[in-house]
Short mmCIF file of C-alpha atoms in Angstrom, two decimals:
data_model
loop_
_atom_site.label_atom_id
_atom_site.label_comp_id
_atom_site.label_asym_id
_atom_site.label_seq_id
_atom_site.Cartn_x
_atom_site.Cartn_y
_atom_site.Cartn_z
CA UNK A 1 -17.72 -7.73 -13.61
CA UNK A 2 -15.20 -10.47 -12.76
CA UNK A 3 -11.33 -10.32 -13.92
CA UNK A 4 -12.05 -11.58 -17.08
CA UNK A 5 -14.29 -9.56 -18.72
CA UNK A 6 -12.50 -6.56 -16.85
CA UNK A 7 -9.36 -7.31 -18.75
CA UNK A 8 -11.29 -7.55 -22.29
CA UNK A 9 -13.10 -4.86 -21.35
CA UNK A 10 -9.42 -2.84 -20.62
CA UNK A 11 -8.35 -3.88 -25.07
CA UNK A 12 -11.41 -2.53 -26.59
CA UNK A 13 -11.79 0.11 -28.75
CA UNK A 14 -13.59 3.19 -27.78
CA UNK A 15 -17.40 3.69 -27.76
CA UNK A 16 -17.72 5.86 -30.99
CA UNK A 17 -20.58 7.56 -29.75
CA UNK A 18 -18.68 8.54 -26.38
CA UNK A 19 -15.91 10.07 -28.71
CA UNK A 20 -18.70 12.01 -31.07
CA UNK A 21 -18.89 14.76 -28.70
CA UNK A 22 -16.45 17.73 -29.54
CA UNK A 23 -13.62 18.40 -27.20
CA UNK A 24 -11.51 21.19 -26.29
CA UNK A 25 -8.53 18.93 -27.23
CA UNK A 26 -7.65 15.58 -28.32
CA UNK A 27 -4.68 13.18 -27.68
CA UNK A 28 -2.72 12.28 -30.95
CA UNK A 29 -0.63 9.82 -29.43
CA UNK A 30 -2.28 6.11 -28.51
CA UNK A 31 -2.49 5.47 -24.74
CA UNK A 32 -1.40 2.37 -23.26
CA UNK A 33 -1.93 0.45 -19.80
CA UNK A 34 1.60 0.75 -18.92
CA UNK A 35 1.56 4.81 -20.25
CA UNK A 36 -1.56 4.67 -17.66
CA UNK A 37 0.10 3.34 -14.92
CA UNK A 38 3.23 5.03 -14.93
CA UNK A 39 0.84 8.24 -15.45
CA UNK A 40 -0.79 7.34 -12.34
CA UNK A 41 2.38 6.47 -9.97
CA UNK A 42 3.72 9.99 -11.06
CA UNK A 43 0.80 11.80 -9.89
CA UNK A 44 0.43 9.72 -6.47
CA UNK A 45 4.34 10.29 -5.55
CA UNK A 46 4.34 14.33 -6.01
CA UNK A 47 0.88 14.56 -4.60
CA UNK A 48 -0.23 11.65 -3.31
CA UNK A 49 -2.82 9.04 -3.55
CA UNK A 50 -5.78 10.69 -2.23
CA UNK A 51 -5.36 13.49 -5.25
CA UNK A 52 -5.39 10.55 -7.71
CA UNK A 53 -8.76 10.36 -9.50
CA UNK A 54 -9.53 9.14 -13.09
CA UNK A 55 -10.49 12.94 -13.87
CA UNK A 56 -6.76 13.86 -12.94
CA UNK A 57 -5.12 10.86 -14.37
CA UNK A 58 -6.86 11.94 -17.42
CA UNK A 59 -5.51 15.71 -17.51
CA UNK A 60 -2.51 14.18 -16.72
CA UNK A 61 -2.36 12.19 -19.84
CA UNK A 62 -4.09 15.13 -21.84
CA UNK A 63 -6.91 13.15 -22.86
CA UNK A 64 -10.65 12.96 -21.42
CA UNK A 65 -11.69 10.86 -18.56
CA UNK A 66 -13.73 8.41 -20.94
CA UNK A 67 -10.69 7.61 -23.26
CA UNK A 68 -9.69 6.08 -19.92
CA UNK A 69 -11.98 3.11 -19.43
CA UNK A 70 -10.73 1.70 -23.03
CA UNK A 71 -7.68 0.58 -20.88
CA UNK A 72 -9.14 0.86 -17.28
CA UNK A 73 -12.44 -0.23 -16.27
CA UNK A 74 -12.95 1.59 -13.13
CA UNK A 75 -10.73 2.88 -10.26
CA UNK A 76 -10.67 -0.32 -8.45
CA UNK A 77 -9.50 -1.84 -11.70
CA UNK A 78 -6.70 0.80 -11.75
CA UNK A 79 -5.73 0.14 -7.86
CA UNK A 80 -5.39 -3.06 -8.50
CA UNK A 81 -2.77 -2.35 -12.03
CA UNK A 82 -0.79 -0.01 -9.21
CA UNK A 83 -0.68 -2.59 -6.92
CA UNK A 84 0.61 -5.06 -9.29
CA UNK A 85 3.20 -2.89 -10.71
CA UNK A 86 4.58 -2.38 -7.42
CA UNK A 87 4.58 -6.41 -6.72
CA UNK A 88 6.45 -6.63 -9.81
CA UNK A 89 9.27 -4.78 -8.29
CA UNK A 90 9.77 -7.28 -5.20
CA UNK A 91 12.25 -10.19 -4.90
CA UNK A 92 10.72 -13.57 -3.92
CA UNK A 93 13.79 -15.53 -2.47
CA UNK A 94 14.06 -19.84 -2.71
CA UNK A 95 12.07 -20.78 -0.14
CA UNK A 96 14.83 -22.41 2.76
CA UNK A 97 13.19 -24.47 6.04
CA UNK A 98 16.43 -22.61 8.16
CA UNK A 99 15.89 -19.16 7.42
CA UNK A 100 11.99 -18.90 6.55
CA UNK A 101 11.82 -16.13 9.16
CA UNK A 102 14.17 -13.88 7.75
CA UNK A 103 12.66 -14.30 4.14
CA UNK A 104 9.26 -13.67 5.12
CA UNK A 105 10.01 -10.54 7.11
CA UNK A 106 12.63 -9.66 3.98
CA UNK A 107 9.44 -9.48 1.30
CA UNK A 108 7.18 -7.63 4.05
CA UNK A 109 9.75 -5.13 3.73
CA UNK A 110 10.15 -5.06 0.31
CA UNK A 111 6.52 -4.15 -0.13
CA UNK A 112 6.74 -1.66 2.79
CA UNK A 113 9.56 0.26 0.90
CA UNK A 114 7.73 0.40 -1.94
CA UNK A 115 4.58 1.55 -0.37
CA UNK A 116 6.23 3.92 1.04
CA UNK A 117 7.86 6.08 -2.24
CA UNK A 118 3.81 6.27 -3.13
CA UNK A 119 2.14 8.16 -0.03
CA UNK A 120 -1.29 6.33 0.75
CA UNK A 121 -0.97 4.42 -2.17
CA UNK A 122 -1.12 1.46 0.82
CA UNK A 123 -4.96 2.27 0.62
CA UNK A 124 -5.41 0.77 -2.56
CA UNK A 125 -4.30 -2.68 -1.00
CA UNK A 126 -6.76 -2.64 1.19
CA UNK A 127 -10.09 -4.94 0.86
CA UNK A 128 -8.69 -6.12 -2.58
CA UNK A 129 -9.32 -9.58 -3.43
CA UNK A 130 -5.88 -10.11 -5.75
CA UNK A 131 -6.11 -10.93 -9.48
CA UNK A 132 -3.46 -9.28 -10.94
CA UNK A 133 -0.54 -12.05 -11.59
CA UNK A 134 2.44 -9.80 -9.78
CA UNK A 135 0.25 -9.78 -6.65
CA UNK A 136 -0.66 -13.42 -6.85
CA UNK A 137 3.31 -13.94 -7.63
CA UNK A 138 4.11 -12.23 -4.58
CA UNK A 139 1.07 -14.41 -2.35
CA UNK A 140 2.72 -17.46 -3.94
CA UNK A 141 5.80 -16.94 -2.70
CA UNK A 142 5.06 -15.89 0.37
CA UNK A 143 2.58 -19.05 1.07
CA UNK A 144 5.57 -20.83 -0.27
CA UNK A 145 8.41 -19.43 2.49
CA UNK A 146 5.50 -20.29 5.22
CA UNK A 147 5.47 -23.96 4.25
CA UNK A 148 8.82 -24.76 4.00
CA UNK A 149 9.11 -23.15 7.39
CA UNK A 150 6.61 -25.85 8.35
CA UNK A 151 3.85 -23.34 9.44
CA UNK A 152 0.18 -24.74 8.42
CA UNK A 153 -1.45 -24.53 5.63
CA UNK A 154 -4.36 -22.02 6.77
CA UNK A 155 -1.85 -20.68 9.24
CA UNK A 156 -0.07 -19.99 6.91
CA UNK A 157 -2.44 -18.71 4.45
CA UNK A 158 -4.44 -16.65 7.02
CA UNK A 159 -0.54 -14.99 8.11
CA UNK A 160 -0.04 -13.72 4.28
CA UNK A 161 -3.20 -11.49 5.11
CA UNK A 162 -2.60 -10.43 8.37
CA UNK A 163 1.02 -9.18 7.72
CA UNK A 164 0.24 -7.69 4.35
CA UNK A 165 -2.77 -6.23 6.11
CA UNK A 166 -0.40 -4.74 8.78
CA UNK A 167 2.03 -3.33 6.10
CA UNK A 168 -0.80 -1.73 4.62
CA UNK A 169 -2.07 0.03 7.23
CA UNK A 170 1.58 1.22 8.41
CA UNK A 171 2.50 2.73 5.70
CA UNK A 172 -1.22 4.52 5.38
CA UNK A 173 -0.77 5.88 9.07
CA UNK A 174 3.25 7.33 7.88
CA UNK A 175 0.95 9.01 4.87
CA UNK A 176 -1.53 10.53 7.20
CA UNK A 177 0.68 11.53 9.64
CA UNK A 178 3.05 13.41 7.76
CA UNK A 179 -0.20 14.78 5.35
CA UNK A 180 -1.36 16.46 8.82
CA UNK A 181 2.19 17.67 9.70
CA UNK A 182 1.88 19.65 6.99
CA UNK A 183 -1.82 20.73 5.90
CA UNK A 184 -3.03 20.50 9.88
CA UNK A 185 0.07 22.17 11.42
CA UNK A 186 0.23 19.28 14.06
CA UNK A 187 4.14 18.64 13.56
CA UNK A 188 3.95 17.45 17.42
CA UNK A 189 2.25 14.06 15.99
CA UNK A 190 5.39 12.77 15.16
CA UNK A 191 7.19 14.88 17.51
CA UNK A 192 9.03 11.94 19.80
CA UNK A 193 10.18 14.45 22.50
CA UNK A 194 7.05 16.80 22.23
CA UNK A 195 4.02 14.11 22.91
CA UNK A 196 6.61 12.44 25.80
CA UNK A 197 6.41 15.77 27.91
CA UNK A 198 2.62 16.11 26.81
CA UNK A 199 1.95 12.40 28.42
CA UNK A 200 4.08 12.86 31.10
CA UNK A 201 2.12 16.12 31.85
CA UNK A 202 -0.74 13.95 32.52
CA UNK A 203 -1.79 13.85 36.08
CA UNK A 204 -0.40 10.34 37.79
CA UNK A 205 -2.60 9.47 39.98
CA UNK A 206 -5.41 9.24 36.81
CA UNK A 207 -2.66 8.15 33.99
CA UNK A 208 0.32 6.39 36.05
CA UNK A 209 1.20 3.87 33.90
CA UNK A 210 0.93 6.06 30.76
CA UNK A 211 3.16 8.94 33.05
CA UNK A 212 5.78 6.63 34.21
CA UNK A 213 6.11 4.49 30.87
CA UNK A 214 5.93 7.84 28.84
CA UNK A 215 9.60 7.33 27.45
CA UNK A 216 8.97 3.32 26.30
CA UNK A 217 5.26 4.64 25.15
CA UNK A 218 7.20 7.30 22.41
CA UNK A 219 10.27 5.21 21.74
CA UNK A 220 11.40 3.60 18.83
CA UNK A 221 13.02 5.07 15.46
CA UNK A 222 13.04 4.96 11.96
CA UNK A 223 11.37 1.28 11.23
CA UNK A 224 11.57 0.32 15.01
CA UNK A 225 8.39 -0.49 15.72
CA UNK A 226 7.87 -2.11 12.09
CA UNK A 227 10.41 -4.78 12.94
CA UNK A 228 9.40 -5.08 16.17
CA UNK A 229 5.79 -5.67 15.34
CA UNK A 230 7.33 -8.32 12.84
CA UNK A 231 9.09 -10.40 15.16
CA UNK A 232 6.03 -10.59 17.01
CA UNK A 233 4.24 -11.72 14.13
CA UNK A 234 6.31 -14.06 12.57
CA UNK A 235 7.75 -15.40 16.04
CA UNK A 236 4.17 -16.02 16.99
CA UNK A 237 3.89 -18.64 14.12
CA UNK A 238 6.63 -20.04 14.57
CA UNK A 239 5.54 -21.27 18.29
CA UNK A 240 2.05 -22.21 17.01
#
């Protein structure tokens, strides 16, 4: 079903014969998208995106899960409403040739933060080919920063993917991790001090870069590595 027809689809009215069966009780109130999605962004940020099905969105909005797909298609069709709503939160600056660098890493952050109030919600980025307008906004304006910085055109087009890709999949590991600090009881994960003495425990003359680099291997706090990974990123396009 392409974008079109999954947005018509979204306005009509319920199948009639769908809604003939009795249920055990029945929404009085109209739903809307935006009743769905804000629905849907309450249930991922107290319990996270993995616990977010269209069964559970639909208790949530005390109604059955086929009301739903008068307003949502399918799940992708709802990750990809999420996703926009959160793009529709982010600044775009005026693209400027002198500081290109900063404004590029400046939106990559903006979408990290806003990943990150949704745990895993990052997922739902993933392998999405963007049709919602907020997330082509936000590829516009990004493609647009890369050009005035005089970066290539499929440089610069291929670099929106790969950093988004990489904020993604940040902000997924951050879930994960702190999901297993507290349903797997491995808090030493994302113990700094705890996984240095466990790699410098490591016999040396099997592991001795790993033993003698164990402090630079475990360093790095709050966003640290984020930024770092950045630089790397953006400074490598620069030089291209």
């Amino acid at each position: 079903m392409n974008p079109r027809e999954r947005r018509a689809a979204r306005h009509q009215l319920p199948n009639p014969e769908a809604e003939a069966a009795p249920r055990p009780r029945r929404r009085k109130a109209p739903i809307t998208v935006e009743q769905v999605i804000d629905t849907a962004l309450g249930v991922i940020a107290t319990e996270g995106y993995e616990a977010l099905t269209m069964r559970r969105l639909a208790g949530a909005l005390d109604t059955g899960p086929a009301s739903l797909y008068a307003h949502v298609v399918n799940k992708a069709d709802l990750d990809e409403l999420l996703i926009g709503r959160l793009c529709a939160e982010l600044v775009l600056p005026e693209p400027d040739p002198a500081a290109w660098r900063e404004q590029i890493r400046g939106v990559c952050t903006q979408v990290r933060d806003q990943y990150l109030k949704y745990p895993g919600i990052s997922r739902a980025a993933l392998a999405m080919a963007p049709t919602d307008l907020e997330t082509l906004r936000v590829s516009e304006g990004m493609l647009a920063i890369l050009l005035a910085g005089g970066v290539a055109p499929q440089a610069a087009a291929w670099a929106i993917d790969t950093l988004l890709l990489y904020v993604a999949a940040y902000c997924l590991e951050i879930s994960i991790a702190k999901q297993r600090k507290v349903h797997d009881e491995a808090a030493w994960v994302v113990d700094t001090d705890e996984l240095q003495r466990r790699l410098t425990a490591l016999p040396a003359e099997t592991f001795p870069h790993t033993t003698r680099y164990a402090a630079e291997l475990t360093a790095g706090e709050g966003h640290d590595r984020f930024g770092f990974t950045l630089a790397l990123m953006i400074d490598g396009l620069a030089h291209r």
